[in-house]
Coordinates of C-alpha atoms and ligand atoms in Angstrom, one line a residue:
M260 CA -13.3 1.6 -18.3
N261 CA -11.9 -1.2 -20.6
N262 CA -11.6 -4.9 -20.5
V263 CA -7.9 -5.0 -19.4
T264 CA -7.5 -7.4 -16.7
I265 CA -4.9 -6.5 -14.0
T266 CA -2.9 -9.7 -13.1
P267 CA -1.2 -9.4 -9.7
S268 CA 2.2 -10.5 -9.4
S269 CA 3.2 -12.9 -6.4
S270 CA 4.2 -10.1 -4.2
I271 CA 0.8 -8.1 -4.9
V272 CA -0.9 -11.3 -3.9
A273 CA 1.2 -11.7 -0.8
S274 CA 0.3 -8.3 0.3
G275 CA -3.3 -9.7 0.7
T276 CA -6.6 -7.8 0.2
Y277 CA -8.9 -5.6 2.1
T278 CA -12.1 -3.6 1.6
L279 CA -12.1 -0.2 0.1
G280 CA -15.4 1.3 -0.5
D281 CA -17.4 -1.9 -2.0
R282 CA -14.3 -3.4 -3.5
K283 CA -11.6 -5.5 -2.5
V284 CA -8.2 -4.1 -3.4
H285 CA -4.6 -5.5 -2.8
R286 CA -2.9 -4.0 0.3
M287 CA 0.0 -3.0 -1.7
G288 CA -1.1 0.3 -3.7
Y289 CA 0.6 3.2 -5.0
G290 CA 0.8 7.0 -4.2
A291 CA 1.1 9.1 -7.3
M292 CA 2.0 12.5 -5.6
Q293 CA 5.8 12.1 -6.4
L294 CA 5.2 11.9 -10.2
A295 CA 4.7 16.0 -10.2
G296 CA 7.8 18.3 -10.4
P297 CA 9.8 19.4 -7.3
H298 CA 7.6 20.0 -4.2
V299 CA 4.5 18.4 -6.0
F300 CA 4.6 21.6 -8.3
G301 CA 4.6 21.7 -12.1
P302 CA 5.5 18.9 -14.6
P303 CA 7.9 15.9 -13.8
K304 CA 11.5 16.4 -14.9
D305 CA 11.2 13.3 -17.3
R306 CA 7.5 12.6 -18.4
T307 CA 8.4 9.3 -20.1
A308 CA 9.9 8.0 -16.8
A309 CA 6.8 9.1 -14.8
Q310 CA 4.5 7.4 -17.2
A311 CA 6.9 4.3 -17.1
V312 CA 6.2 4.2 -13.4
L313 CA 2.3 4.2 -13.9
Q314 CA 2.5 1.6 -16.5
E315 CA 4.7 -0.7 -14.3
A316 CA 2.2 -0.1 -11.4
I317 CA -0.5 -1.7 -13.4
A318 CA 1.7 -4.2 -15.1
V319 CA 2.5 -5.6 -11.7
G320 CA -0.9 -5.8 -10.5
I321 CA -1.7 -2.7 -8.4
D322 CA -5.3 -1.9 -8.4
H323 CA -5.3 1.0 -6.1
I324 CA -3.7 4.5 -7.0
D325 CA -3.8 7.5 -4.8
T326 CA -3.9 11.0 -6.4
S327 CA -5.2 14.6 -6.2
D328 CA -6.0 17.3 -8.8
Y329 CA -3.8 19.6 -6.7
Y330 CA -0.7 17.4 -7.3
G331 CA 1.0 19.6 -10.0
P332 CA -1.8 20.9 -9.9
H333 CA -3.5 19.0 -12.5
V334 CA -0.4 17.4 -13.6
V335 CA -0.6 14.0 -11.8
N336 CA -4.3 13.3 -12.9
G337 CA -3.2 14.3 -16.3
L338 CA -0.3 11.8 -16.4
I339 CA -2.6 9.1 -14.9
R340 CA -5.3 9.8 -17.8
E341 CA -2.7 9.9 -20.5
T342 CA -1.0 6.7 -19.4
L343 CA -3.8 4.5 -18.0
A344 CA -7.2 5.5 -19.5
P345 CA -9.4 3.8 -20.4
Y346 CA -8.8 2.4 -17.1
P347 CA -9.0 -1.4 -16.3
T348 CA -12.2 -2.1 -14.4
Q349 CA -10.5 -3.5 -11.3
L350 CA -8.4 -0.3 -11.0
T351 CA -9.4 2.1 -7.8
I352 CA -8.4 5.6 -8.0
V353 CA -8.8 7.6 -4.9
T354 CA -8.6 11.2 -4.9
K355 CA -8.7 14.2 -2.4
L356 CA -10.8 17.3 -2.1
G357 CA -10.3 20.5 0.0
A358 CA -7.0 22.2 -1.1
R359 CA -5.6 24.1 -3.9
R360 CA -2.5 25.5 -5.1
D361 CA -1.6 29.1 -6.0
D362 CA 0.7 30.4 -8.5
H363 CA 3.7 29.9 -6.5
G364 CA 2.9 26.3 -5.4
N365 CA 1.4 27.1 -1.8
W366 CA -1.1 24.8 -0.2
L367 CA -4.4 26.6 0.4
P368 CA -7.7 25.5 1.7
W369 CA -10.5 25.1 -1.0
N370 CA -13.3 23.8 1.3
D371 CA -16.5 25.7 0.7
A372 CA -19.2 24.3 -1.0
E373 CA -18.6 25.8 -4.2
S374 CA -15.0 25.1 -4.2
L375 CA -15.4 21.4 -3.3
E376 CA -17.9 20.9 -6.0
R377 CA -15.4 22.5 -8.5
G378 CA -12.6 20.4 -7.1
L379 CA -14.5 17.3 -7.9
M380 CA -15.4 18.5 -11.5
D381 CA -11.8 19.2 -12.0
N382 CA -10.9 15.6 -10.9
L383 CA -13.7 14.3 -13.1
E384 CA -12.3 16.2 -16.0
H385 CA -8.6 15.6 -15.7
L386 CA -8.9 11.9 -14.9
G387 CA -11.5 11.5 -17.5
V388 CA -14.1 9.7 -15.7
D389 CA -18.0 10.2 -15.1
Q390 CA -17.7 9.3 -11.4
I391 CA -14.9 9.3 -8.8
E392 CA -14.7 6.1 -6.9
I393 CA -13.5 7.5 -3.5
A394 CA -12.9 11.2 -2.7
N395 CA -11.3 12.0 0.5
L396 CA -12.1 15.1 2.2
R397 CA -8.6 16.5 3.0
L398 CA -8.6 18.7 6.2
M399 CA -6.0 21.3 6.2
F400 CA -3.1 21.9 8.7
G401 CA -4.2 24.6 10.8
E402 CA -7.7 24.2 10.6
S403 CA -9.4 24.3 14.0
P404 CA -9.7 20.8 15.1
T405 CA -12.8 21.5 16.9
E406 CA -15.2 18.8 16.8
G407 CA -17.9 19.4 14.1
D408 CA -16.0 22.3 12.1
F409 CA -15.7 20.2 8.9
I410 CA -19.3 18.9 9.0
P411 CA -20.5 21.4 6.1
M412 CA -17.9 20.1 4.1
L413 CA -18.8 16.7 4.7
E414 CA -22.4 17.5 3.8
T415 CA -21.3 18.8 0.6
L416 CA -19.5 15.5 -0.3
I417 CA -22.5 13.8 0.8
K418 CA -24.6 15.9 -1.7
L419 CA -22.1 15.3 -4.5
R420 CA -22.4 11.5 -3.6
D421 CA -26.2 11.9 -3.8
K422 CA -25.9 13.1 -7.3
G423 CA -23.8 10.2 -8.4
L424 CA -20.5 12.2 -8.9
L425 CA -18.6 10.2 -6.6
R426 CA -19.3 6.7 -5.2
H427 CA -17.7 6.9 -1.6
I428 CA -16.3 9.3 0.9
G429 CA -13.0 9.2 2.9
I430 CA -11.4 11.6 5.2
S431 CA -7.8 12.6 5.4
N432 CA -5.5 14.6 7.9
A433 CA -8.4 14.1 10.4
L434 CA -8.2 13.8 14.3
P435 CA -9.6 10.6 15.7
V436 CA -12.5 12.6 17.3
Q437 CA -13.2 14.0 13.5
V438 CA -13.4 10.6 12.2
R439 CA -15.7 9.4 14.8
E440 CA -17.9 12.4 14.0
A441 CA -17.9 11.7 10.3
R442 CA -18.5 8.2 10.7
E443 CA -21.4 9.0 12.9
R444 CA -22.9 11.3 10.0
T445 CA -22.0 8.9 7.0
E446 CA -20.4 5.8 5.7
I447 CA -16.6 6.6 5.5
A448 CA -14.8 4.3 3.2
C449 CA -11.3 4.8 4.3
V450 CA -9.1 7.2 6.5
Q451 CA -6.0 8.7 5.2
N452 CA -3.6 10.2 7.8
H453 CA 0.1 10.6 8.6
Y454 CA 1.3 7.3 10.2
N455 CA 4.4 5.4 10.0
L456 CA 7.0 3.4 12.1
A457 CA 8.0 6.6 13.7
H458 CA 4.8 8.4 13.8
R459 CA 2.3 6.4 15.5
E460 CA -0.4 9.0 17.0
D461 CA -3.2 7.0 15.3
D462 CA -2.4 3.6 16.9
E463 CA -5.5 3.5 18.8
L464 CA -7.7 4.9 15.7
I465 CA -6.4 2.1 13.5
D466 CA -7.4 -0.6 15.8
E467 CA -10.8 1.1 16.2
L468 CA -11.3 1.2 12.4
A469 CA -9.9 -2.2 12.0
Q470 CA -12.9 -3.5 14.4
A471 CA -15.4 -1.6 12.2
G472 CA -13.9 -2.9 8.9
V473 CA -12.7 0.5 7.6
A474 CA -9.5 0.8 5.8
Y475 CA -6.7 2.9 7.1
V476 CA -4.4 4.4 4.6
P477 CA -1.2 5.9 5.8
F478 CA 0.4 8.7 3.9
F479 CA 4.3 9.3 4.4
P480 CA 4.6 5.5 5.0
L481 CA 8.3 5.9 4.3
G482 CA 8.6 9.3 6.1
G483 CA 7.4 11.4 3.0
F484 CA 9.6 14.5 2.5
T485 CA 12.0 13.3 5.2
P486 CA 12.6 9.6 4.7
L487 CA 12.6 7.4 7.9
Q488 CA 16.0 7.5 9.6
S489 CA 16.7 5.0 12.6
D490 CA 19.4 2.8 13.5
A491 CA 17.0 0.1 14.6
L492 CA 15.4 0.1 11.4
H493 CA 18.6 -0.2 9.4
E494 CA 19.8 -3.1 11.9
V495 CA 16.8 -5.0 11.4
A496 CA 16.8 -4.4 7.6
R497 CA 20.5 -5.5 7.6
D498 CA 19.9 -8.8 9.5
L499 CA 17.1 -9.7 7.1
D500 CA 19.1 -8.7 3.9
V501 CA 16.4 -6.2 2.7
S502 CA 16.4 -2.5 2.5
P503 CA 15.1 -0.1 5.5
M504 CA 12.3 1.1 3.2
Q505 CA 11.2 -2.5 2.8
T506 CA 11.4 -3.0 6.3
A507 CA 9.1 0.0 7.0
L508 CA 6.5 -1.1 4.6
A509 CA 6.5 -4.7 5.8
W510 CA 5.9 -3.3 9.5
L511 CA 2.9 -1.6 8.2
L512 CA 1.5 -4.5 6.6
Q513 CA 1.9 -6.7 9.8
R514 CA 0.7 -3.8 11.9
S515 CA -3.0 -4.2 11.0
E516 CA -4.8 -6.0 8.4
N517 CA -7.0 -2.7 7.6
I518 CA -3.8 -0.9 6.4
L519 CA -3.6 -0.2 2.8
L520 CA -0.2 1.0 1.5
I521 CA 0.2 3.8 -1.1
P522 CA 4.1 4.2 -1.0
G523 CA 5.0 7.2 -3.4
T524 CA 8.0 6.9 -5.9
S525 CA 9.0 8.4 -9.1
S526 CA 11.3 5.3 -9.7
V527 CA 10.5 1.9 -11.4
A528 CA 13.3 0.4 -9.2
H529 CA 11.8 1.8 -6.0
L530 CA 8.3 0.8 -7.1
H531 CA 9.7 -2.9 -7.6
E532 CA 11.6 -2.7 -4.3
N533 CA 8.4 -1.5 -2.3
I534 CA 6.4 -4.0 -3.9
A535 CA 8.6 -6.7 -2.7
A536 CA 8.2 -5.7 0.8
A537 CA 5.0 -7.7 0.8
D538 CA 7.3 -11.1 0.7
I539 CA 8.8 -10.2 4.0
D540 CA 7.9 -11.9 7.0
L541 CA 9.0 -10.0 10.2
P542 CA 10.0 -12.1 13.0
D543 CA 8.7 -11.2 16.5
A544 CA 12.2 -10.1 17.7
A545 CA 12.3 -7.7 14.7
L546 CA 8.9 -6.6 15.3
E547 CA 9.8 -5.9 19.0
K548 CA 12.9 -3.6 17.9
L549 CA 10.8 -1.8 15.3
N550 CA 7.9 -1.2 17.8
A551 CA 10.4 0.4 20.1
I552 CA 11.2 3.0 17.6
A553 CA 8.3 5.2 18.3
G554 CA 8.5 4.9 21.8
Ligands
NAP852 N1 -3.7 12.8 2.4 C1 -2.6 13.4 2.6 O1 -2.5 14.6 3.1 C2 -1.4 13.1 1.9 C3 -0.1 13.6 2.1 C4 1.0 13.3 1.6 C5 1.0 12.2 0.7 N2 -0.2 11.7 0.5 C6 -0.3 10.4 -0.5 O2 0.6 9.5 0.1 C7 1.4 9.0 -0.8 C8 2.6 8.6 -0.1 O3 3.4 9.6 0.4 P1 4.5 10.3 0.0 O4 4.8 9.8 -1.4 O5 4.6 11.7 0.3 O6 5.7 9.7 0.9 P2 6.3 8.3 1.2 O7 5.8 7.2 0.4 O8 6.6 8.2 2.7 O9 7.7 8.7 0.5 C9 8.2 8.9 -0.8 C10 9.5 9.3 -0.7 O10 10.5 8.2 -0.7 C11 11.1 7.8 -1.6 N3 11.1 6.3 -1.9 C12 10.2 5.6 -2.4 N4 10.4 4.3 -2.2 C13 11.8 4.1 -1.9 C14 12.7 3.3 -1.7 N5 12.3 2.0 -2.0 N6 13.9 3.3 -1.5 C15 14.4 4.8 -1.2 N7 13.6 5.7 -1.2 C16 12.2 5.6 -1.7 C17 10.6 8.6 -2.9 O11 11.6 9.0 -3.7 P3 11.8 8.5 -5.3 O12 10.6 9.1 -6.0 O13 13.1 8.7 -5.5 O14 11.4 6.9 -5.1 C18 10.0 9.8 -2.1 O15 10.9 10.8 -1.9 C19 1.7 10.2 -1.8 O16 2.2 9.6 -3.1 C20 0.3 10.6 -1.7 O17 -0.6 10.0 -2.8 C21 -1.4 12.0 0.9

């Protein structure tokens, strides 16, 4: 940690704040996954450009960065450390545990007790910190969605939290029933699931978490590897003289106060464009059109 103060730009301020763990962060954050090489594997094509995105994120006042040691693997955490450490005290870095990459870039589960601890130690080392602020337990696709199957993994994270190696636990890629079960077992700081304008399976869960004051952090807010495409989205954006991506982010900000954004980009220009989405006030007619997209 250092004494550098993060000074939020007017757009970051306009995004508002919400509780994440025991801190308040601005609702416009940054997802660092896109900083690795193609398919989130290996080094970035342009290391200097990747570092410039991180520097700019802090310069404009972003205080919440999402990462994982399996991005690269190790590449993104290494970039974050090299570019931003010693970290500003207000910066919350959130990581994920439960997966690893093989030599070909395949994503594999890594969620027995020993692997989860090893994953946490790797994050500590590569980020250069003594404690992780928030670690999301990332459940894998194809894992049985049966209630309770992941509880031994959660118990491991609780033990690691008790040891002081992480401060807060989140959960990711989890079904509503799993989120409820996890929250019954322990305090869950945030839920990070796939959600955007066109992918709204979690609508009810988001409202439930908002009632409980728990942050919901949508991954793929812009559609991820297949960016959002919709005539209605393009029409609304054109009428407001903003971009479709900005419109999609503005919709998320207006959707619920507990939504924290972590749009991913490897471009400083896109970073600025995304942050400016916080200045957009979507009128009711636009919201109506956008709400119909998922229908
Ligand atoms: N928990 C999980 O399982 C999980 C899964 C996936 C992701 N995540 C996290 O969620 C974050 C966000 O997800 P994501 O990065 O995969 O997807 P995303 O934010 O939905 O979209 C990223 C894609 O959109 C492009 N993009 C960004 N801003 C743009 C703009 N203004 N105009 C046009 N294109 C734009 C990016 O390309 P450029 O680089 O060219 O801008 C990139 O291809 C990740 O960074 C990661 O931290 C978590």
